[in-house]
């Protein structure tokens, strides 16, 4: 059995539920059998190692632990996990990747080794790094990891010339989008998307029991303050934030507070929302990942400013046509094809008739 692979699967269960902490999985093995396993609990609760060790109990002594991320060796909301591993008399630890947090990076492994525990790093590292790609960026830059997601026709349209967009893709692709929302700390759209589609922007996939653990923060980028108070984003479970491109008036603040929304003014010289400042503000709120769902104007602005880390594009086998139909990415774009934004580590996945292409923006 591939125990690290099992730990990776456990880590995925914590995605989107434990920020700003990393999503980690841990497995304890003794005499060829799994005696304990666990994954990161919400902030302030037990880390993956602690959950697995508690389940293993006395059987952890002399056992081997598989962890997707280097165990912490500093006092945070919870005590250092390295001390718990040492106290449990674990004999060997396999770590998928080093923790990029300067407070930990390499120090956790060293502490284990000083205690006489054999430690190995690098098993399934690429898988572990993908799970915590948002955490890695956040802990090293203070900025959230930005994923641009859109669904378009074969000819690159996200809506018809009349604005109709329901539905470009089929049920399977839309279900996967709910999973993406579940694993993100925030979902962001531009005000035109709210006005045109009145979306809920919630995760409606649920866990194995059908219950949503935590809804992502809903962020509306609204330079002129056109978001209607009756928009569905304000009546759904979870929190909503409206980023304005001008100063907030007292009346606006009162009205939006009454519908449970928060206003944030981030004007730039052109009277638009300063997207860099918005992302920094979200990072300051311990938002580590943002899923941007459109429309074309906000996606174009983010691409123009080099603020996108990852792209998830769904392509449906339909032709919409029309020079006035909306495109997936607007903005200024580039003058020459050679200067186009390129993706690396590209993967392709089918959802019934639809195709999903994802990749990372080249640095």
Short mmCIF file of C-alpha atoms in Angstrom, two decimals:
data_model
loop_
_atom_site.label_atom_id
_atom_site.label_comp_id
_atom_site.label_asym_id
_atom_site.label_seq_id
_atom_site.Cartn_x
_atom_site.Cartn_y
_atom_site.Cartn_z
CA UNK A 1 0.00 0.00 0.00
CA UNK A 2 1.16 3.53 -0.78
CA UNK A 3 0.78 5.18 2.62
CA UNK A 4 1.82 8.63 1.43
CA UNK A 5 -0.84 8.46 -1.26
CA UNK A 6 -3.33 7.72 1.50
CA UNK A 7 -2.07 10.75 3.42
CA UNK A 8 -2.48 12.87 0.28
CA UNK A 9 -6.13 11.74 0.00
CA UNK A 10 -6.71 12.70 3.62
CA UNK A 11 -5.16 16.14 3.08
CA UNK A 12 -7.65 16.87 0.29
CA UNK A 13 -10.49 16.54 2.81
CA UNK A 14 -9.19 19.63 4.60
CA UNK A 15 -8.94 21.85 1.51
CA UNK A 16 -10.85 25.10 1.89
CA UNK A 17 -11.79 24.35 5.48
CA UNK A 18 -8.63 25.11 7.47
CA UNK A 19 -7.12 28.32 6.11
CA UNK A 20 -4.82 30.01 6.80
CA UNK A 21 -3.34 26.70 7.91
CA UNK A 22 -2.16 24.22 5.27
CA UNK A 23 -4.27 21.17 4.41
CA UNK A 24 -2.27 18.21 5.73
CA UNK A 25 -2.86 14.47 5.93
CA UNK A 26 -1.05 12.02 8.22
CA UNK A 27 -0.95 8.23 8.51
CA UNK A 28 0.68 6.11 11.23
CA UNK A 29 1.77 2.59 10.26
CA UNK A 30 2.86 -0.23 12.59
CA UNK A 31 3.81 -3.73 11.46
CA UNK A 32 2.39 -3.15 7.98
CA UNK A 33 -1.01 -1.93 9.20
CA UNK A 34 -2.50 1.58 9.49
CA UNK A 35 -3.11 2.25 13.19
CA UNK A 36 -3.89 5.96 12.98
CA UNK A 37 -4.80 8.58 10.40
CA UNK A 38 -6.10 12.13 10.27
CA UNK A 39 -6.18 15.48 8.52
CA UNK A 40 -5.97 19.11 9.62
CA UNK A 41 -8.92 20.37 11.64
CA UNK A 42 -10.16 24.01 11.60
CA UNK A 43 -7.77 26.67 12.99
CA UNK A 44 -7.21 26.31 16.71
CA UNK A 45 -8.02 22.60 16.59
CA UNK A 46 -5.73 19.60 16.13
CA UNK A 47 -3.28 19.31 13.25
CA UNK A 48 -3.19 16.15 11.14
CA UNK A 49 -0.32 14.58 13.09
CA UNK A 50 -2.13 14.98 16.42
CA UNK A 51 -5.34 13.43 15.08
CA UNK A 52 -3.43 10.45 13.68
CA UNK A 53 -1.34 9.95 16.84
CA UNK A 54 -4.40 10.13 19.09
CA UNK A 55 -6.09 7.46 17.01
CA UNK A 56 -2.98 5.29 17.08
CA UNK A 57 -2.50 5.59 20.83
CA UNK A 58 0.14 3.24 22.27
CA UNK A 59 0.47 1.53 18.88
CA UNK A 60 2.34 4.59 17.58
CA UNK A 61 5.45 3.56 19.53
CA UNK A 62 8.07 2.31 17.09
CA UNK A 63 5.77 3.05 14.15
CA UNK A 64 6.25 5.01 10.93
CA UNK A 65 4.42 8.25 10.17
CA UNK A 66 3.64 9.56 6.68
CA UNK A 67 2.91 13.32 6.56
CA UNK A 68 2.16 15.46 3.51
CA UNK A 69 3.89 18.53 5.00
CA UNK A 70 6.82 18.98 7.37
CA UNK A 71 5.48 19.04 10.95
CA UNK A 72 5.50 22.43 12.67
CA UNK A 73 8.13 23.07 15.33
CA UNK A 74 6.86 26.38 16.72
CA UNK A 75 4.08 27.46 19.05
CA UNK A 76 1.13 28.84 17.12
CA UNK A 77 -2.55 28.41 17.90
CA UNK A 78 -1.53 24.88 18.93
CA UNK A 79 1.68 23.35 20.38
CA UNK A 80 4.47 22.12 18.04
CA UNK A 81 3.62 18.88 16.26
CA UNK A 82 7.27 17.79 16.29
CA UNK A 83 7.14 17.42 20.08
CA UNK A 84 4.03 15.25 19.84
CA UNK A 85 5.70 12.99 17.25
CA UNK A 86 8.79 12.68 19.46
CA UNK A 87 6.72 12.00 22.59
CA UNK A 88 4.83 9.23 20.77
CA UNK A 89 8.15 7.44 20.14
CA UNK A 90 7.65 7.29 16.38
CA UNK A 91 10.76 5.70 14.85
CA UNK A 92 10.56 7.00 11.26
CA UNK A 93 8.84 9.87 9.48
CA UNK A 94 8.24 10.30 5.74
CA UNK A 95 7.49 13.89 4.72
CA UNK A 96 6.14 14.80 1.27
CA UNK A 97 7.47 18.38 1.26
CA UNK A 98 9.21 20.96 3.41
CA UNK A 99 7.01 23.66 4.94
CA UNK A 100 7.86 26.99 3.19
CA UNK A 101 6.96 28.89 6.37
CA UNK A 102 10.28 30.49 7.48
CA UNK A 103 9.43 29.51 11.06
CA UNK A 104 9.47 25.84 10.06
CA UNK A 105 11.30 25.28 6.77
CA UNK A 106 13.78 22.48 7.45
CA UNK A 107 13.70 23.04 11.20
CA UNK A 108 10.94 20.50 11.80
CA UNK A 109 12.91 17.74 10.10
CA UNK A 110 16.06 18.71 12.00
CA UNK A 111 14.24 18.57 15.34
CA UNK A 112 12.97 15.08 14.59
CA UNK A 113 16.42 13.91 13.61
CA UNK A 114 17.99 15.36 16.75
CA UNK A 115 15.56 13.20 18.71
CA UNK A 116 16.79 10.10 16.89
CA UNK A 117 13.89 9.82 14.43
CA UNK A 118 14.80 8.95 10.85
CA UNK A 119 13.24 11.53 8.52
CA UNK A 120 12.87 11.42 4.73
CA UNK A 121 11.53 14.17 2.43
CA UNK A 122 10.23 14.17 -1.14
CA UNK A 123 7.76 11.30 -1.51
CA UNK A 124 4.77 12.48 -3.62
CA UNK A 125 6.13 16.03 -3.31
CA UNK A 126 4.41 17.31 -6.48
CA UNK A 127 1.00 16.09 -5.29
CA UNK A 128 1.51 17.64 -1.85
CA UNK A 129 2.64 20.93 -3.38
CA UNK A 130 -0.48 21.13 -5.57
CA UNK A 131 -2.74 20.62 -2.54
CA UNK A 132 -1.03 23.47 -0.72
CA UNK A 133 -0.25 25.75 -3.67
CA UNK A 134 -2.37 28.50 -2.08
CA UNK A 135 -0.73 28.09 1.32
CA UNK A 136 2.74 28.22 -0.26
CA UNK A 137 2.03 31.54 -1.97
CA UNK A 138 0.26 33.03 1.03
CA UNK A 139 2.87 32.10 3.64
CA UNK A 140 5.73 33.42 1.47
CA UNK A 141 4.11 36.59 0.04
CA UNK A 142 1.06 37.40 2.18
CA UNK A 143 -1.03 37.38 -1.02
CA UNK A 144 -3.78 34.90 -1.92
CA UNK A 145 -3.42 32.39 -4.75
CA UNK A 146 -5.66 33.51 -7.65
CA UNK A 147 -7.42 31.02 -9.91
CA UNK A 148 -9.23 32.34 -12.99
CA UNK A 149 -12.16 30.09 -13.86
CA UNK A 150 -14.45 30.48 -16.86
CA UNK A 151 -16.73 28.41 -19.07
CA UNK A 152 -16.92 29.20 -22.77
CA UNK A 153 -18.10 27.92 -26.12
CA UNK A 154 -15.72 26.60 -28.77
CA UNK A 155 -15.56 30.10 -30.22
CA UNK A 156 -14.59 31.63 -26.87
CA UNK A 157 -17.92 33.15 -25.83
CA UNK A 158 -19.24 33.18 -22.26
CA UNK A 159 -22.66 34.58 -23.19
CA UNK A 160 -24.76 35.45 -26.22
CA UNK A 161 -25.11 39.01 -27.51
CA UNK A 162 -28.25 39.35 -25.34
CA UNK A 163 -26.28 38.31 -22.24
CA UNK A 164 -27.79 34.83 -21.85
CA UNK A 165 -25.29 32.33 -20.42
CA UNK A 166 -27.34 29.50 -18.91
CA UNK A 167 -25.93 27.07 -19.38
CA UNK A 168 -22.69 26.97 -21.37
CA UNK A 169 -21.53 23.70 -19.79
CA UNK A 170 -23.35 20.59 -18.60
CA UNK A 171 -24.22 19.26 -15.15
CA UNK A 172 -20.93 17.41 -14.53
CA UNK A 173 -18.77 20.47 -15.17
CA UNK A 174 -21.00 22.67 -13.00
CA UNK A 175 -20.83 20.16 -10.16
CA UNK A 176 -17.04 20.34 -10.31
CA UNK A 177 -17.22 24.14 -10.03
CA UNK A 178 -18.97 23.67 -6.69
CA UNK A 179 -16.03 21.53 -5.59
CA UNK A 180 -13.68 24.35 -6.64
CA UNK A 181 -15.72 26.75 -4.52
CA UNK A 182 -15.55 24.36 -1.59
CA UNK A 183 -11.75 24.35 -1.73
CA UNK A 184 -11.42 28.16 -2.08
CA UNK A 185 -11.43 30.74 0.70
CA UNK A 186 -13.16 33.33 -1.50
CA UNK A 187 -15.14 33.50 -4.75
CA UNK A 188 -14.85 36.75 -6.70
CA UNK A 189 -16.93 38.24 -9.51
CA UNK A 190 -17.38 41.60 -11.14
CA UNK A 191 -20.57 43.61 -10.62
CA UNK A 192 -21.71 42.98 -14.22
CA UNK A 193 -21.92 39.26 -13.45
CA UNK A 194 -24.13 40.03 -10.45
CA UNK A 195 -26.36 42.30 -12.53
CA UNK A 196 -26.64 39.87 -15.44
CA UNK A 197 -26.89 36.51 -13.65
CA UNK A 198 -27.73 37.25 -10.00
CA UNK A 199 -25.57 34.29 -8.92
CA UNK A 200 -25.56 32.71 -5.46
CA UNK A 201 -21.77 32.08 -5.49
CA UNK A 202 -22.13 29.38 -2.84
CA UNK A 203 -20.83 25.84 -2.66
CA UNK A 204 -23.71 23.42 -2.95
CA UNK A 205 -21.91 20.09 -3.18
CA UNK A 206 -21.68 19.24 0.55
CA UNK A 207 -19.54 16.63 2.26
CA UNK A 208 -20.36 12.94 2.58
CA UNK A 209 -23.22 13.82 4.90
CA UNK A 210 -24.53 16.49 2.53
CA UNK A 211 -23.49 19.32 4.86
CA UNK A 212 -21.41 22.31 3.81
CA UNK A 213 -18.68 22.89 6.40
CA UNK A 214 -17.78 26.44 5.38
CA UNK A 215 -18.92 28.77 2.63
CA UNK A 216 -16.30 30.84 0.78
CA UNK A 217 -16.31 34.59 1.22
CA UNK A 218 -18.23 36.15 -1.70
CA UNK A 219 -16.38 39.17 -3.13
CA UNK A 220 -18.05 41.55 -5.61
CA UNK A 221 -15.78 44.01 -7.42
CA UNK A 222 -17.99 47.04 -7.99
CA UNK A 223 -16.18 50.24 -8.95
CA UNK A 224 -19.26 52.50 -8.99
CA UNK A 225 -21.44 50.85 -6.34
CA UNK A 226 -24.12 49.35 -8.60
CA UNK A 227 -24.69 46.10 -6.69
CA UNK A 228 -28.41 45.89 -5.78
CA UNK A 229 -29.23 45.24 -2.13
CA UNK A 230 -31.64 42.49 -3.16
CA UNK A 231 -28.92 40.48 -4.95
CA UNK A 232 -28.90 36.81 -4.00
CA UNK A 233 -25.28 36.96 -2.84
CA UNK A 234 -26.53 38.77 0.28
CA UNK A 235 -29.24 36.26 1.21
CA UNK A 236 -27.10 33.11 1.12
CA UNK A 237 -25.22 31.50 4.05
CA UNK A 238 -21.72 32.89 4.55
CA UNK A 239 -20.22 36.37 4.27
CA UNK A 240 -20.17 38.88 1.42
CA UNK A 241 -17.78 41.74 0.70
CA UNK A 242 -18.33 44.52 -1.85
CA UNK A 243 -15.15 46.27 -3.03
CA UNK A 244 -15.88 49.80 -4.27
CA UNK A 245 -13.73 51.99 -6.48
CA UNK A 246 -14.69 55.12 -4.54
CA UNK A 247 -15.28 56.23 -0.97
CA UNK A 248 -18.12 54.56 0.90
CA UNK A 249 -20.98 56.86 1.98
CA UNK A 250 -22.56 56.48 5.44
CA UNK A 251 -25.93 55.61 3.87
CA UNK A 252 -24.34 52.87 1.76
CA UNK A 253 -22.51 51.41 4.71
CA UNK A 254 -25.72 51.31 6.75
CA UNK A 255 -27.75 49.76 3.90
CA UNK A 256 -25.22 47.05 3.08
CA UNK A 257 -24.66 46.26 6.76
CA UNK A 258 -28.40 45.63 7.09
CA UNK A 259 -28.21 42.93 4.40
CA UNK A 260 -25.15 41.38 6.06
CA UNK A 261 -22.52 42.69 3.64
CA UNK A 262 -19.29 44.56 4.24
CA UNK A 263 -18.09 47.45 2.10
CA UNK A 264 -14.44 48.09 1.30
CA UNK A 265 -13.33 51.21 -0.60
CA UNK A 266 -10.28 50.72 -2.80
CA UNK A 267 -10.20 53.55 -5.35
CA UNK A 268 -7.47 53.97 -7.92
CA UNK A 269 -6.70 57.06 -9.99
CA UNK A 270 -9.25 56.05 -12.63
CA UNK A 271 -12.01 55.54 -10.08
CA UNK A 272 -11.72 51.76 -10.41
CA UNK A 273 -11.11 49.16 -7.77
CA UNK A 274 -7.38 48.72 -7.21
CA UNK A 275 -7.12 44.94 -7.63
CA UNK A 276 -3.64 44.69 -6.15
CA UNK A 277 -4.83 46.44 -2.99
CA UNK A 278 -7.93 44.27 -2.92
CA UNK A 279 -5.86 41.07 -2.99
CA UNK A 280 -3.53 42.44 -0.31
CA UNK A 281 -6.56 43.30 1.82
CA UNK A 282 -7.89 39.76 1.40
CA UNK A 283 -4.49 38.38 2.36
CA UNK A 284 -4.64 40.54 5.47
CA UNK A 285 -7.88 38.75 6.34
CA UNK A 286 -6.11 35.39 6.06
CA UNK A 287 -7.75 34.60 2.71
CA UNK A 288 -5.21 32.28 1.06
CA UNK A 289 -7.08 31.42 -2.17
CA UNK A 290 -9.45 33.28 -4.48
CA UNK A 291 -11.53 31.69 -7.24
CA UNK A 292 -12.41 34.38 -9.80
CA UNK A 293 -15.48 33.39 -11.81
CA UNK A 294 -15.80 36.35 -14.14
CA UNK A 295 -16.88 38.13 -16.06
CA UNK A 296 -14.54 39.03 -18.86
CA UNK A 297 -13.77 42.54 -17.60
CA UNK A 298 -12.42 41.54 -14.19
CA UNK A 299 -10.61 38.52 -15.64
CA UNK A 300 -9.03 40.76 -18.27
CA UNK A 301 -7.93 43.25 -15.62
CA UNK A 302 -6.36 40.53 -13.50
CA UNK A 303 -4.50 39.03 -16.47
CA UNK A 304 -3.35 42.48 -17.64
CA UNK A 305 -1.87 43.12 -14.21
CA UNK A 306 -0.20 39.73 -13.89
CA UNK A 307 -2.29 38.77 -10.86
CA UNK A 308 -3.48 35.32 -12.00
CA UNK A 309 -1.68 32.19 -10.80
CA UNK A 310 -3.80 29.43 -12.30
CA UNK A 311 -6.41 29.02 -15.03
CA UNK A 312 -9.32 26.57 -15.07
CA UNK A 313 -11.20 26.81 -18.36
CA UNK A 314 -14.23 24.73 -19.30
CA UNK A 315 -14.90 24.43 -23.03
CA UNK A 316 -18.30 23.31 -24.29
CA UNK A 317 -18.80 21.83 -27.78
CA UNK A 318 -21.14 24.63 -28.88
CA UNK A 319 -20.82 27.63 -31.19
CA UNK A 320 -22.44 30.88 -30.05
CA UNK A 321 -21.08 33.35 -32.61
CA UNK A 322 -21.76 37.06 -32.83
CA UNK A 323 -19.25 39.89 -32.73
CA UNK A 324 -21.16 41.42 -29.82
CA UNK A 325 -21.23 38.23 -27.76
CA UNK A 326 -19.16 38.39 -24.56
CA UNK A 327 -15.69 36.85 -24.48
CA UNK A 328 -14.13 35.06 -21.54
CA UNK A 329 -11.23 37.48 -21.06
CA UNK A 330 -11.50 41.16 -21.95
CA UNK A 331 -9.05 43.83 -20.80
CA UNK A 332 -6.28 45.28 -22.94
CA UNK A 333 -4.69 41.98 -23.90
CA UNK A 334 -1.43 41.83 -25.85
CA UNK A 335 -0.36 43.30 -29.18
CA UNK A 336 1.52 40.25 -30.40
CA UNK A 337 0.81 36.55 -30.06
CA UNK A 338 4.37 35.98 -28.93
CA UNK A 339 3.58 38.11 -25.86
CA UNK A 340 0.50 36.10 -24.92
CA UNK A 341 0.11 34.69 -21.42
CA UNK A 342 1.30 31.09 -21.47
CA UNK A 343 0.37 28.18 -19.24
CA UNK A 344 2.61 25.41 -17.98
CA UNK A 345 1.89 22.11 -16.23
CA UNK A 346 -1.28 21.87 -18.29
CA UNK A 347 -3.81 19.12 -17.63
CA UNK A 348 -6.93 18.13 -19.54
CA UNK A 349 -10.02 16.45 -18.10
CA UNK A 350 -13.38 15.49 -19.58
CA UNK A 351 -16.75 16.20 -18.00
CA UNK A 352 -19.27 14.40 -20.20
CA UNK A 353 -19.17 16.44 -23.46
CA UNK A 354 -17.26 19.34 -21.91
CA UNK A 355 -13.48 19.62 -21.59
CA UNK A 356 -11.60 21.27 -18.75
CA UNK A 357 -8.13 22.67 -19.42
CA UNK A 358 -6.15 23.85 -16.40
CA UNK A 359 -2.64 25.13 -15.99
CA UNK A 360 -0.39 27.58 -14.20
CA UNK A 361 0.61 30.98 -15.55
CA UNK A 362 4.29 30.94 -16.46
CA UNK A 363 6.33 32.99 -14.03
#
